[in-house]
Short mmCIF file of C-alpha atoms in Angstrom, two decimals:
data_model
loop_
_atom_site.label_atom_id
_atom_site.label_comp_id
_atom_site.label_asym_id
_atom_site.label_seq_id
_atom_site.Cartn_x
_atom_site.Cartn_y
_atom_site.Cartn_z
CA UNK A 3 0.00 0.00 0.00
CA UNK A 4 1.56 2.83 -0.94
CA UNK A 5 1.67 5.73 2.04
CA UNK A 6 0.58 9.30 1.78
CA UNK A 7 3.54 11.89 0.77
CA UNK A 8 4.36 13.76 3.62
CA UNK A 9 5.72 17.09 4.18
CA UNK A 10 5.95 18.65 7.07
CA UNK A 11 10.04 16.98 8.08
CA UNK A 12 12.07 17.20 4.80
CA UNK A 13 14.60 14.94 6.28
CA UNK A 14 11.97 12.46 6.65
CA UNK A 15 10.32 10.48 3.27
CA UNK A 16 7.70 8.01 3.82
CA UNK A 17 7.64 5.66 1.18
CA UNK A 18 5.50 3.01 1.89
CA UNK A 19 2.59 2.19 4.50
CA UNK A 20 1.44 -1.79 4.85
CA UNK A 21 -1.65 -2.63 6.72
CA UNK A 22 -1.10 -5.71 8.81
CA UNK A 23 -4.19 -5.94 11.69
CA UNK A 24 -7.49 -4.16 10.70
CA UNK A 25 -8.95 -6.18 13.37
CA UNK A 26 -9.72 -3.81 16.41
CA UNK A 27 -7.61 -0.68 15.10
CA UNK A 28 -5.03 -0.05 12.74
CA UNK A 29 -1.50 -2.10 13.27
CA UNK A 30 0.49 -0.64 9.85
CA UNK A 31 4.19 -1.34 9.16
CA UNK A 32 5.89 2.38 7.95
CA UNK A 33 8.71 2.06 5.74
CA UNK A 34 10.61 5.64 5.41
CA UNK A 35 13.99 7.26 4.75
CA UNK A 36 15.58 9.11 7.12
CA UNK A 37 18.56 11.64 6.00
CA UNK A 38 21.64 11.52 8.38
CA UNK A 39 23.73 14.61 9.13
CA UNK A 40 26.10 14.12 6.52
CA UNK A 41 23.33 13.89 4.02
CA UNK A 42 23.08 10.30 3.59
CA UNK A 43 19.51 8.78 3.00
CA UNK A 44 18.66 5.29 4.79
CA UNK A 45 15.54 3.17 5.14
CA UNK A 46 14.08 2.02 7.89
CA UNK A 47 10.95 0.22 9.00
CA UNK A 48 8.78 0.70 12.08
CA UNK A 49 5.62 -0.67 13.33
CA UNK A 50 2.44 2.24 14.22
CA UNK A 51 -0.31 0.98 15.84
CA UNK A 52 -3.20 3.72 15.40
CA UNK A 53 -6.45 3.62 17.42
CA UNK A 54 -7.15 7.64 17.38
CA UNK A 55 -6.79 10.15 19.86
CA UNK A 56 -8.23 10.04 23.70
CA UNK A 57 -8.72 12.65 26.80
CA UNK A 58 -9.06 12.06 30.35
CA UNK A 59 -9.72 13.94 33.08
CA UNK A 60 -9.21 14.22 37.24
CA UNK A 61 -12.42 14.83 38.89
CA UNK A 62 -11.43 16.13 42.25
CA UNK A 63 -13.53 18.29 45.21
CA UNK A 64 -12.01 20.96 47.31
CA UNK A 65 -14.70 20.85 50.16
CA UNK A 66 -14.28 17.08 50.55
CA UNK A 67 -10.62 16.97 49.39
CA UNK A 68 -11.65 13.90 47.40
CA UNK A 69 -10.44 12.88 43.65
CA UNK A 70 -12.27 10.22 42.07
CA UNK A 71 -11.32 7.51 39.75
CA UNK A 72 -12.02 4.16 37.91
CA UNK A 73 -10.64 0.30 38.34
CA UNK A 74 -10.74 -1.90 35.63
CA UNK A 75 -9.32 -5.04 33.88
CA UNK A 76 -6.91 -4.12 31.33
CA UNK A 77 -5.43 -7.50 30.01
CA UNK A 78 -2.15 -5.67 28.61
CA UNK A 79 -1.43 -5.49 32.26
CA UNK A 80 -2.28 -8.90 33.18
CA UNK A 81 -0.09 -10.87 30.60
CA UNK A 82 3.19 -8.06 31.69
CA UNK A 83 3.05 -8.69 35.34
CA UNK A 84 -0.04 -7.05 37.05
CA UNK A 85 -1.22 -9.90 39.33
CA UNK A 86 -4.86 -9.68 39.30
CA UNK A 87 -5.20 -7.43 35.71
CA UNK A 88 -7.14 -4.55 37.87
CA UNK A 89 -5.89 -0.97 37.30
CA UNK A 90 -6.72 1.86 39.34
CA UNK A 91 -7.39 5.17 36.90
CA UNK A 92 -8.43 8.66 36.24
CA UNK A 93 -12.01 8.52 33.92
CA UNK A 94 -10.70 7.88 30.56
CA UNK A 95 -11.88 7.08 26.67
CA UNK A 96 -11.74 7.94 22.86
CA UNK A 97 -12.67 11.13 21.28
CA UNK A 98 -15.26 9.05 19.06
CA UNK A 99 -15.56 12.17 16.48
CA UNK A 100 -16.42 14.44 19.21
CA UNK A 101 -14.34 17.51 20.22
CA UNK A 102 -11.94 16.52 23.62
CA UNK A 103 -13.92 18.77 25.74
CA UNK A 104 -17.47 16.94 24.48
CA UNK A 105 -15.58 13.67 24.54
CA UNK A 106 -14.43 13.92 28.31
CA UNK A 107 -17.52 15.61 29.29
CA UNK A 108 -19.39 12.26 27.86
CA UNK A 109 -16.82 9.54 29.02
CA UNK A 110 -17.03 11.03 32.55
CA UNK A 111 -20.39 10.57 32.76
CA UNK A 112 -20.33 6.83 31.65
CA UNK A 113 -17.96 5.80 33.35
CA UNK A 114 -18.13 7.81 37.05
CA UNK A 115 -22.04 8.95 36.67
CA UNK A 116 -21.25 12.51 37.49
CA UNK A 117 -22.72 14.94 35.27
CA UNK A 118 -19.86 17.64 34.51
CA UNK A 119 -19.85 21.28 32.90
CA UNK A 120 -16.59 22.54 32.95
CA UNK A 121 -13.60 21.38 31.93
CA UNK A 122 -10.31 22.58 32.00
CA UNK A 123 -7.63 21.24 29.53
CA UNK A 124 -4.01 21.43 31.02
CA UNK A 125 -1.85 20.27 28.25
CA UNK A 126 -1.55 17.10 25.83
CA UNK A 127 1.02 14.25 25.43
CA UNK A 128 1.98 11.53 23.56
CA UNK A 129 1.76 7.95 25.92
CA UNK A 130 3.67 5.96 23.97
CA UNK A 131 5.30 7.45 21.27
CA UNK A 132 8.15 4.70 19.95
CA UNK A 133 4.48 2.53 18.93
CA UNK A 134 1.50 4.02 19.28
CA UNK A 135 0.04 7.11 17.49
CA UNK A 136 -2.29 8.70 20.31
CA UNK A 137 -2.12 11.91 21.06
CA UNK A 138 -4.18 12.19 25.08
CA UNK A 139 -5.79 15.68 25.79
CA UNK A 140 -5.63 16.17 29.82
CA UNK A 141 -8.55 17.81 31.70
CA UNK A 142 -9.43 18.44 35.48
CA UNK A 143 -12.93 19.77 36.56
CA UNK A 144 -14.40 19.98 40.02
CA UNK A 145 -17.32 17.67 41.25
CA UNK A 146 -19.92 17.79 44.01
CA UNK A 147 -22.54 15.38 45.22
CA UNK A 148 -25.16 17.27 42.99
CA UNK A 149 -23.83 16.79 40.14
CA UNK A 150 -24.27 13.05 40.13
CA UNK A 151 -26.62 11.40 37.87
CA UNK A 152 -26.09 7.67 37.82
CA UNK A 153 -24.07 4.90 39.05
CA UNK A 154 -21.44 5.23 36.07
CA UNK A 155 -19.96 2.21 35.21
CA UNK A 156 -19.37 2.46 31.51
CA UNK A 157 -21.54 1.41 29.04
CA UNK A 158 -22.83 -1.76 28.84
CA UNK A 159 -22.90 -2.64 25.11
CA UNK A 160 -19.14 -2.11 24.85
CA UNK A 161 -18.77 -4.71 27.53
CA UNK A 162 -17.79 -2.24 29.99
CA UNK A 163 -17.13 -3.21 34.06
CA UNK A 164 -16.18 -0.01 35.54
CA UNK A 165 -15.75 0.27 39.34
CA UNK A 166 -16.11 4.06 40.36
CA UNK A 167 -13.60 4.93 43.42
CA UNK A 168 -13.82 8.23 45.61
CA UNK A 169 -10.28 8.77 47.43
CA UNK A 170 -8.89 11.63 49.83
CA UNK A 171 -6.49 13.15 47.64
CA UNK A 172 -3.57 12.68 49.89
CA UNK A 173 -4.37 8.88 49.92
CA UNK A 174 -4.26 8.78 46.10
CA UNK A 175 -0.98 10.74 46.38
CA UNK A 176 0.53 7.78 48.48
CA UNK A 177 -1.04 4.97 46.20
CA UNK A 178 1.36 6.50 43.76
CA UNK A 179 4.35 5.67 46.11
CA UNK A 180 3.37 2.28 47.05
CA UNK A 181 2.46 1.35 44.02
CA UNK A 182 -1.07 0.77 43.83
CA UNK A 183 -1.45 3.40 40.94
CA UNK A 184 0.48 2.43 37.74
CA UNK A 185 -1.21 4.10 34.98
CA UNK A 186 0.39 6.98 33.83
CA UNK A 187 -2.23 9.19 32.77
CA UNK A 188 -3.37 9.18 36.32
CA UNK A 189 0.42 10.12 37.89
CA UNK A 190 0.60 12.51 35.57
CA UNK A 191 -3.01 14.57 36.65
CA UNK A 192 -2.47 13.49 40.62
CA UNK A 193 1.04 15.27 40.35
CA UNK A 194 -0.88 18.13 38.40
CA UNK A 195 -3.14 18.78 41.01
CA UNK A 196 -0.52 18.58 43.74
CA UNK A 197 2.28 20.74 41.49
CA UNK A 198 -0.96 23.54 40.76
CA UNK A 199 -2.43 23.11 44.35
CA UNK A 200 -5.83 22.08 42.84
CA UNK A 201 -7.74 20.87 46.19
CA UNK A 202 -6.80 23.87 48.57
CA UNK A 203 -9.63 24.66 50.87
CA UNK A 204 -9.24 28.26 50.07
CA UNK A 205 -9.47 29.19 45.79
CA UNK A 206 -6.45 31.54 44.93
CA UNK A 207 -7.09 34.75 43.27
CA UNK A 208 -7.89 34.35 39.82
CA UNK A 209 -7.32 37.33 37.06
CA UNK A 210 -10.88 36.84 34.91
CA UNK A 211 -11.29 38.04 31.10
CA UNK A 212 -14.66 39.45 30.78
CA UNK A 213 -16.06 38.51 27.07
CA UNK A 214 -19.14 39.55 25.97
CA UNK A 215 -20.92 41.47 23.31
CA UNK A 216 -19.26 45.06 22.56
CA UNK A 217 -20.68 45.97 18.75
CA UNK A 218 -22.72 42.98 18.49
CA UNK A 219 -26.63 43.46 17.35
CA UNK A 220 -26.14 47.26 18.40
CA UNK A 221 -25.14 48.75 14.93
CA UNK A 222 -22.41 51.02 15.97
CA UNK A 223 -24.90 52.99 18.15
CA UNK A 224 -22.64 54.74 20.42
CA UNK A 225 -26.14 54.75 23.09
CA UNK A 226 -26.04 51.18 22.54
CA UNK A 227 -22.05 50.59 22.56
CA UNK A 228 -22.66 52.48 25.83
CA UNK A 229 -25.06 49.70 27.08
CA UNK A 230 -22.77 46.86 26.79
CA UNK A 231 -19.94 48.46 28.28
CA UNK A 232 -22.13 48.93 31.68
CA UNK A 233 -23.25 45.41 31.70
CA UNK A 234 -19.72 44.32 31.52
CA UNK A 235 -18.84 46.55 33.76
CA UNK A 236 -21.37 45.50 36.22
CA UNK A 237 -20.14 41.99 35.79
CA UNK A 238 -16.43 42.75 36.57
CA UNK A 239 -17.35 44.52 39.53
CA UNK A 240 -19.27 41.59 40.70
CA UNK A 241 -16.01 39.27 40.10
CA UNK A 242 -13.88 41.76 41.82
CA UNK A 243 -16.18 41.48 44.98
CA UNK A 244 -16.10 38.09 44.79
CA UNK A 245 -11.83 38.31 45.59
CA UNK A 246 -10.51 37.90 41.89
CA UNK A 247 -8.64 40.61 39.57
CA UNK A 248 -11.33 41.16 36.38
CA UNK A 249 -10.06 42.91 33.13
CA UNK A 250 -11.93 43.62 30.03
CA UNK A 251 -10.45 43.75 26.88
CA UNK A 252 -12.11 47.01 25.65
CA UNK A 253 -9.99 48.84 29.00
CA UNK A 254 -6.85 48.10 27.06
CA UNK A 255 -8.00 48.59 23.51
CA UNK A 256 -10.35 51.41 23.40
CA UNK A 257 -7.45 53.96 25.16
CA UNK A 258 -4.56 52.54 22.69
CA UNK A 259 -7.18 53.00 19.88
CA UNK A 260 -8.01 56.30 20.81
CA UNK A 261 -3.98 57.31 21.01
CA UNK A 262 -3.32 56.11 17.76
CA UNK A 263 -5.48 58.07 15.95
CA UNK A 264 -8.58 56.12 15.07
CA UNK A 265 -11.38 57.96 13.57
CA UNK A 266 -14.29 55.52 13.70
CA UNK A 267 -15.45 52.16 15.26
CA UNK A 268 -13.94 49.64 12.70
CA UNK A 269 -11.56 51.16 10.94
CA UNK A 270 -8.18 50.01 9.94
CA UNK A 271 -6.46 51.49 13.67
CA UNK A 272 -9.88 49.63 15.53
CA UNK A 273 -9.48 46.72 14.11
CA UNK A 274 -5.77 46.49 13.86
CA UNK A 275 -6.09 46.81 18.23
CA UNK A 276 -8.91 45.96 19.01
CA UNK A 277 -9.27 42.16 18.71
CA UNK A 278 -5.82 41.04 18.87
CA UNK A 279 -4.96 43.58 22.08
CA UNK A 280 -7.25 41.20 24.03
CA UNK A 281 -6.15 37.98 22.53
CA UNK A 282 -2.53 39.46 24.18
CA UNK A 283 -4.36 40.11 27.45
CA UNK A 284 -5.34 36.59 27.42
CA UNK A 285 -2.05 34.94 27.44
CA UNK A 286 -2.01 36.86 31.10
CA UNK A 287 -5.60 35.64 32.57
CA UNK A 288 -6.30 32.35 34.30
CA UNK A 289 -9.77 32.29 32.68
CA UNK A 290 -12.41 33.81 30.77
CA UNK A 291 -15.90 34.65 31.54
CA UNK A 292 -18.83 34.92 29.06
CA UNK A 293 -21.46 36.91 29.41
CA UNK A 294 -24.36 38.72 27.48
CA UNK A 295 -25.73 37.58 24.02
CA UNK A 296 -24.60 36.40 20.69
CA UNK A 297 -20.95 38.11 20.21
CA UNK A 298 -18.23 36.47 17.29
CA UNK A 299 -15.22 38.56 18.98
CA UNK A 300 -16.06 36.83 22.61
CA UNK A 301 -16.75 33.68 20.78
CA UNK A 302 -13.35 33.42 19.54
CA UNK A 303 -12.14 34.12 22.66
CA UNK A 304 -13.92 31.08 24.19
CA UNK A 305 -12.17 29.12 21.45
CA UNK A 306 -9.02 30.87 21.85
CA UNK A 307 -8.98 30.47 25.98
CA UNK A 308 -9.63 27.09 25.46
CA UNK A 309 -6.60 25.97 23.06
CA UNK A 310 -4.37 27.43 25.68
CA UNK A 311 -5.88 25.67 28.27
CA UNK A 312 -7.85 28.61 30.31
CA UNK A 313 -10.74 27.99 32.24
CA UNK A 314 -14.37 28.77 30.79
CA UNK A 315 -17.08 30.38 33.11
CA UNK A 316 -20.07 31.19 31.75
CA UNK A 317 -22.22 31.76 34.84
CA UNK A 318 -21.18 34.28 37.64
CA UNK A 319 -22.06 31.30 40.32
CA UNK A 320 -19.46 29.12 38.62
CA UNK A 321 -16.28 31.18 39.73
CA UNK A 322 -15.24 30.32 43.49
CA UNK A 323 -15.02 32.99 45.58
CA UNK A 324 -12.06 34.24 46.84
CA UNK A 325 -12.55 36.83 49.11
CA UNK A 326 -9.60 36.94 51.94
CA UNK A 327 -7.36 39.64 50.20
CA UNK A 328 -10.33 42.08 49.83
CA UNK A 329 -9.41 44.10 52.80
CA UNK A 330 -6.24 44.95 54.36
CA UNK A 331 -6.26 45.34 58.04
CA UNK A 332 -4.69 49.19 59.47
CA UNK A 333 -0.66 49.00 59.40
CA UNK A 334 -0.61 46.06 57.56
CA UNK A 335 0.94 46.04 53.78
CA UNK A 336 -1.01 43.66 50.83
CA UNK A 337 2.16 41.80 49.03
#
């Protein structure tokens, strides 16, 4: 079978691609050249085994200071050594076509029967990169008791037998140590979550992107313009009482836009700031907040938060207070 011409490494020519298991997923054998430093070409041959891309996610609780996770049989694990084939693990699965975020949101409700919201994506890795071709998209969301709304377990018509596990965070820390958790997507999102300081009692103080409609459905109407502004307004003074640092892009842009000489709403200075100003801004925040009605700009900064991993509120309620920096006592200095 002859393989797909590739590209994107020009030291690297793929020359042929041979199917040899269709059975579950894809086992191929790659042949390819390879150029050495002193510009020599050689072949080689390596197997890929390619069963598409997963996520998985930590589901942990600051009031409880509980994670949970999964055990199942994995057979790998029983014919390598693992006594009993049981493996202790964060909620896991295949993207299945979905987006990561959609795919996690749906696996963690199989498999753990908690219904979850928001995600947060901290990064992605390769597992196994010397064989297999998944790429794993890590998340971490927070769970309480009302969010649960089944018995998880996996589904049934994939032969599923999931046992759903609720541990103190600590304890899960020292199953790492002695051994009793293996799997490496797991260490990796435990040691996250101790690293990032995910399950302390007290939320740290976040700096929250406001995103919401500026021009949108108002026509350029400077009354209207006007409008929006005060709603978002509102809204960050709302976050700021609630202990966290809010910023809105439009407090950055609209000043520089004015300084540089704009002379209308849209116009080559506006939209030269305006947009990608707050896409800056961004790269600063811990996590976004959308509010108000249908908006493209805050849109794509939903979409743009997201690839680098921010947080996503989109309901006031959602963000966890924060509120022991709000006042400093008499004589004291705020660091």
């Amino acid at each position: 079978m002859k393989g797909r011409e590739w590209n994107m490494n020009p030291k690297i020519r793929i020359v042929n691609e041979e199917i040899l298991s269709d059975n579950w997923y894809l086992l191929k054998k790659i042949t390819y050249m390879s150029e050495a430093k002193d510009g020599s070409w050689t072949s080689q041959s390596r197997e890929s085994y390619d069963r598409g891309n997963g996520a998985t996610i930590l589901l942990y609780n600051r009031e409880r200071q509980t994670v949970i996770l999964t055990r199942q049989f994995r057979i790998p694990t029983y014919v390598n050594g693992n006594e009993t084939g049981m493996l202790i693990e964060a909620c896991a699965g295949l993207l299945d076509k979905e987006s990561p975020e959609d795919s996690i949101r749906r696996e963690a409700e199989e498999e753990t029967g908690y219904r979850i919201a928001n995600v947060r994506k901290i990064g992605e890795a390769y597992m196994s990169p010397g064989s297999v071709t998944e790429i794993l998209h890590f998340f971490v969301a927070e769970y309480t008791p009302a969010m649960k709304v089944g018995e998880g377990g996996g589904v049934e018509e994939e032969q599923e037998n999931i046992e759903v596990l609720e541990y103190p965070f600590q304890r899960a820390l020292e199953m790492i140590e002695e051994g009793e958790i293996r799997d490496a997507k797991t260490i990796m999102l435990l040691q996250y979550a101790q690293i990032n300081r995910l399950l302390e009692s007290r939320p740290r103080q976040l700096q929250i992107l406001i995103a919401g409609p500026y021009r949108s459905g108002t026509g350029d109407d400077p009354n209207l313009i006007r409008r929006n502004m005060d709603f978002m307004n509102e809204i960050a003074l709302k976050v700021y009482e609630a202990g966290h640092l809010p910023v809105l892009g439009e407090w950055y842009a609209l000043p520089l836009i004015e300084q540089s000489g704009s002379q209308r709403i849209g116009d080559e200075i506006f939209d030269r700031i305006f947009h990608p100003s707050s896409v800056r801004l961004l790269k600063h925040c811990d996590a976004v907040l959308r509010i108000g009605g249908p908006s493209q700009g805050a849109d794509e900064m939903v979409t743009t938060a997201m690839a680098m991993g921010k947080t996503i509120y989109r309901d006031l309620q959602e963000i966890p207070p924060c509120l022991s920096n709000l006042t400093v006592p008499s004589g004291e200095t705020e660091l």
